[in-house]
Short mmCIF file of C-alpha atoms and ligand atoms in Angstrom, two decimals:
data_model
loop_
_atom_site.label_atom_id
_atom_site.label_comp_id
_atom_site.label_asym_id
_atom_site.label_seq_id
_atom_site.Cartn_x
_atom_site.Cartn_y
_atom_site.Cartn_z
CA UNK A 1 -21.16 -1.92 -10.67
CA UNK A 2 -18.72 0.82 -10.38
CA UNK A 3 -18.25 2.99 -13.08
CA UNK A 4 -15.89 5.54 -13.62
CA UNK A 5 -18.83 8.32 -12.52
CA UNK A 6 -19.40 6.53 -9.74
CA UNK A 7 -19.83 9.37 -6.68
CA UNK A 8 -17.04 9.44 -4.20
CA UNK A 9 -19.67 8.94 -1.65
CA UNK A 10 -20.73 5.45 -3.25
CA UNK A 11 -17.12 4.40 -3.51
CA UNK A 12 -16.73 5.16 0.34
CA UNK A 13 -19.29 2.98 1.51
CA UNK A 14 -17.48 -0.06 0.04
CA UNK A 15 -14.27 1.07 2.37
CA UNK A 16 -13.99 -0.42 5.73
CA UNK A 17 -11.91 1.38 8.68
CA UNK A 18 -10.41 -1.99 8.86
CA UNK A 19 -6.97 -3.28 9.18
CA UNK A 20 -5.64 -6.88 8.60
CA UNK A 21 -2.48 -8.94 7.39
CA UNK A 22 -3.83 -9.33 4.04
CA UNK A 23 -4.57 -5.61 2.73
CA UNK A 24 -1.50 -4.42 4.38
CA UNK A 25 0.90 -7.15 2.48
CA UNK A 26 1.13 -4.71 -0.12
CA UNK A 27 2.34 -1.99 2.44
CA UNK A 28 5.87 -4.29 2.15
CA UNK A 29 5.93 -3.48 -1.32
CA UNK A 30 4.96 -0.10 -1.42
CA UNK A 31 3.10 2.77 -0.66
CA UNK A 32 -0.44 4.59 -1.76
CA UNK A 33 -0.13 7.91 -3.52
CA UNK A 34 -1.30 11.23 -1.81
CA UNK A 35 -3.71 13.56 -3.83
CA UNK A 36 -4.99 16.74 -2.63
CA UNK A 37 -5.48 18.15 0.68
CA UNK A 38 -3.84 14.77 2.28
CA UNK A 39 -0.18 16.00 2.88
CA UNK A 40 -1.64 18.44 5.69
CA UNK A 41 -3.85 15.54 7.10
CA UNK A 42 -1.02 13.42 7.72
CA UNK A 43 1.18 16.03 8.78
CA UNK A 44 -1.21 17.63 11.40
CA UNK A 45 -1.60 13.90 12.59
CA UNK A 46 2.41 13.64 13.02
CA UNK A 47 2.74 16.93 14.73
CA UNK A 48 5.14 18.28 12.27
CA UNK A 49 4.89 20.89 9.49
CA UNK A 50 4.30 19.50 5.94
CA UNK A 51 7.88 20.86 4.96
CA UNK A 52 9.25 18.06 7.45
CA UNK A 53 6.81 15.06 6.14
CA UNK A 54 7.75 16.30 2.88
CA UNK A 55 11.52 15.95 3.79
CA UNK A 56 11.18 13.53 5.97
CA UNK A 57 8.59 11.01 4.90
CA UNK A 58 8.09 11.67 1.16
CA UNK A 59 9.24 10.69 -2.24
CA UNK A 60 8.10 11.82 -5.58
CA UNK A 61 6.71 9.48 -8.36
CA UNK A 62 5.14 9.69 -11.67
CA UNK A 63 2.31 7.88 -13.03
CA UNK A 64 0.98 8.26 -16.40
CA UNK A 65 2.78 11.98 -17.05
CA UNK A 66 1.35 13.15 -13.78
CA UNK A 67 3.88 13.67 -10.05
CA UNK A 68 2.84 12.94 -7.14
CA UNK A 69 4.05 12.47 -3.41
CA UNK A 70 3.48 9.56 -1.85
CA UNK A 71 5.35 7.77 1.52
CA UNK A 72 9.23 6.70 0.36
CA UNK A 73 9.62 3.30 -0.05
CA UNK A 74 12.56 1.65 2.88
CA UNK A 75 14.09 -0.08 -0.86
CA UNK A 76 17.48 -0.74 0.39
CA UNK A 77 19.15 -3.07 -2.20
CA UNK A 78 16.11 -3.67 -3.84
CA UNK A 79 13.85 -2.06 -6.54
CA UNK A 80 10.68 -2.49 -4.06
CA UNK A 81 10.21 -2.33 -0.16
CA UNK A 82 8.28 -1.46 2.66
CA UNK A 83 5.98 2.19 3.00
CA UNK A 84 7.83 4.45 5.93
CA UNK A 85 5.28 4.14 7.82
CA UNK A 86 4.45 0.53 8.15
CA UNK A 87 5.71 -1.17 11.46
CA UNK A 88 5.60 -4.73 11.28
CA UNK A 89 3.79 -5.25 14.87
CA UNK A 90 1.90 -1.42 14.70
CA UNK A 91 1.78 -2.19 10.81
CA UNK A 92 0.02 1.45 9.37
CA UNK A 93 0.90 3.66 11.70
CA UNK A 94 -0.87 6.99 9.95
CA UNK A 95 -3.92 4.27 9.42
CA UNK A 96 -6.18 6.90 11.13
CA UNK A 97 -5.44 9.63 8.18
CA UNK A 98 -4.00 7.34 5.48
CA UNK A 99 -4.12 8.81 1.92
CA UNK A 100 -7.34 7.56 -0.28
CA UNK A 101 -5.33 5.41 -2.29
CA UNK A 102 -4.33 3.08 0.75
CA UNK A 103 -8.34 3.03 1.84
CA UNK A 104 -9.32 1.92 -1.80
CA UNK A 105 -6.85 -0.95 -1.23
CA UNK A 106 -9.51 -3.71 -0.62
CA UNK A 107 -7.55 -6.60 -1.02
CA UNK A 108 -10.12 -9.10 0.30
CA UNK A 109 -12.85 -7.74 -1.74
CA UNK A 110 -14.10 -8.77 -5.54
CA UNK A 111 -14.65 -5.20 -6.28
CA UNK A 112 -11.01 -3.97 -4.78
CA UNK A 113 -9.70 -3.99 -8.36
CA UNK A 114 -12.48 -1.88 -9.50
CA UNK A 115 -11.72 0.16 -6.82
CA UNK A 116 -7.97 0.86 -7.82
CA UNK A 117 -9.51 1.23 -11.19
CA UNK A 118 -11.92 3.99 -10.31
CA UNK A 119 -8.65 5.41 -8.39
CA UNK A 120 -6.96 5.99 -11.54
CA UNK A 121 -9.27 7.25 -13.65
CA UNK A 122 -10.53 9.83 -11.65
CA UNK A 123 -6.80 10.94 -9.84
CA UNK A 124 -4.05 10.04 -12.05
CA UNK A 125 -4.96 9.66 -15.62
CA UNK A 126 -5.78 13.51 -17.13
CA UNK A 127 -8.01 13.34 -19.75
CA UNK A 128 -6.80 16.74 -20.84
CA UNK A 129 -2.99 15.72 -21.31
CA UNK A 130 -2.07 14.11 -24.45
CA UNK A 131 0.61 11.96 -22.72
CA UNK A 132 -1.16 10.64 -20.25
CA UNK A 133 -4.28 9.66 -22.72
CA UNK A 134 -1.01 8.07 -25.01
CA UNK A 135 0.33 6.25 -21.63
CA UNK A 136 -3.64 4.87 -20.88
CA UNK A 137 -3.45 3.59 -24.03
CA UNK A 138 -0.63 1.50 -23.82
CA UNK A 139 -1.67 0.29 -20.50
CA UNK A 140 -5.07 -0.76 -22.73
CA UNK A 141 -2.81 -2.24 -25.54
CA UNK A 142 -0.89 -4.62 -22.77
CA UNK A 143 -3.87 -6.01 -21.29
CA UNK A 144 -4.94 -3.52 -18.77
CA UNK A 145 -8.62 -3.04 -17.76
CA UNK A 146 -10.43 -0.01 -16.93
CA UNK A 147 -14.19 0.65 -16.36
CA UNK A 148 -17.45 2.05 -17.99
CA UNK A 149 -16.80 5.77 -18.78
CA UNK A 150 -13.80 5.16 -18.69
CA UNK A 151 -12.27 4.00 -22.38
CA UNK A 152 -10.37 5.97 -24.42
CA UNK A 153 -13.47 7.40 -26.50
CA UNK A 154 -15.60 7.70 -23.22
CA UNK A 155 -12.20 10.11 -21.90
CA UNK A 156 -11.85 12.11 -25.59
CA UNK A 157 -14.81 11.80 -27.99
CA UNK A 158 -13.77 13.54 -30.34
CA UNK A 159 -12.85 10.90 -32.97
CA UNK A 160 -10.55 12.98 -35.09
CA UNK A 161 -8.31 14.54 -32.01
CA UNK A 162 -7.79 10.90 -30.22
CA UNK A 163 -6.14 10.13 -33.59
CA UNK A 164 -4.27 12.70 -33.69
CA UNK A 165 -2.98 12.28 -29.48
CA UNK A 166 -2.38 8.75 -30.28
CA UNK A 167 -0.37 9.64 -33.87
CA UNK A 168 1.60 12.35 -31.75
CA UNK A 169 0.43 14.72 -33.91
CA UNK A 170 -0.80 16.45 -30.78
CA UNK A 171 1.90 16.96 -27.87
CA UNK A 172 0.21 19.32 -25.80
S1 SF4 L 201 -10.37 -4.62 3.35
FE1 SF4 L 201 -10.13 -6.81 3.68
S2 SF4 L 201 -7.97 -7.22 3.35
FE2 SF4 L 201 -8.21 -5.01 3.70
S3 SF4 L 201 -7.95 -4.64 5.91
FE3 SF4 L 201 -10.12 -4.92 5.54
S4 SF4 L 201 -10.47 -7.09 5.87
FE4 SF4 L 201 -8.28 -6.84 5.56
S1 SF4 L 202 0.40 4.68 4.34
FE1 SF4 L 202 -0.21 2.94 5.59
S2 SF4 L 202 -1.71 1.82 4.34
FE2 SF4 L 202 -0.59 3.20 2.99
S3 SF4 L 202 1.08 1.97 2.15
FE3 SF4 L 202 1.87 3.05 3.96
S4 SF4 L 202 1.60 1.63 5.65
FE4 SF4 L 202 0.32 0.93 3.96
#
């Protein structure tokens, strides 16, 4: 069972290096967020500085009070699209460094939710930032899962001070 504690090492044995129509449906309709370390990955894989894949390749976005970069999304007209880098007959073509996000995306797998779950809890969602704790929340409140360790009580015991986040009586 994954868990929120689950070791990154664990996690990574459930990833395959594999690549197939169904996991990469979801590259037409976005893109996987980059954390840490993977700008310089990607851009030492393109040949070009990270100021250019910045420029070039990346947009900003915010999930739950926290920015990151991740590939910009071809949206034309439309509020969704494809990633920048997926190529309908080469479909990913950064597959070899793609950002952890994308590799968690296990489509075909009964666990791949899990996965994104585990994702979130341990990148995005900062235990130590009143908004994001009040944003998890609401995701809760409208039917959203997450996994052991990782409730609102597991992510701020203290009783009295998750109140107090989720009364706004704490901003910051
Ligand atoms: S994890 Fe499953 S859906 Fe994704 S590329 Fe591999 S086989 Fe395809
Ligand atoms: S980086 Fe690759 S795997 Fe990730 S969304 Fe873009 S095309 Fe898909």
């Amino acid at each position: 069972m994954i868990k929120k504690n689950t070791e990154l090492k664990e996690i990574l044995k459930l990833t395959n290096d594999c690549k197939c129509e169904a996991c990469e449906s979801g590259c037409g309709f976005g893109s996987g967020i980059l954390i840490e370390g993977e700008e310089k990955k990607i851009a030492e894989f393109l040949g070009i500085s990270e100021e250019e894949l910045k420029k070039k390749y990346l947009e900003e976005v915010e999930e739950f009070n926290k920015k990151f970069l991740r590939p910009k999304i071809k949206r034309g007209e439309k509020p969704y699209g494809p990633c920048i880098f997926f190529d309908e007959k080469q479909k990913c073509k950064i597959h070899k460094v793609k950002s952890m996000q994308c590799k968690l995306s296990m489509s075909c797998k009964p666990y791949g939710e899990d996965l994104m779950l585990w994702f979130m809890l341990n990148h995005i969602i900062d235990k130590d930032d009143p908004e994001s704790i009040r944003q998890f929340a609401s995701y809760l409140t409208s039917g959203g899962r997450t996994l052991e360790g990782g409730h609102l009580e597991e992510l701020v015991p203290d009783k009295e001070k998750l109140n107090k986040i989720l009364k706004f009586e704490i901003l910051k």
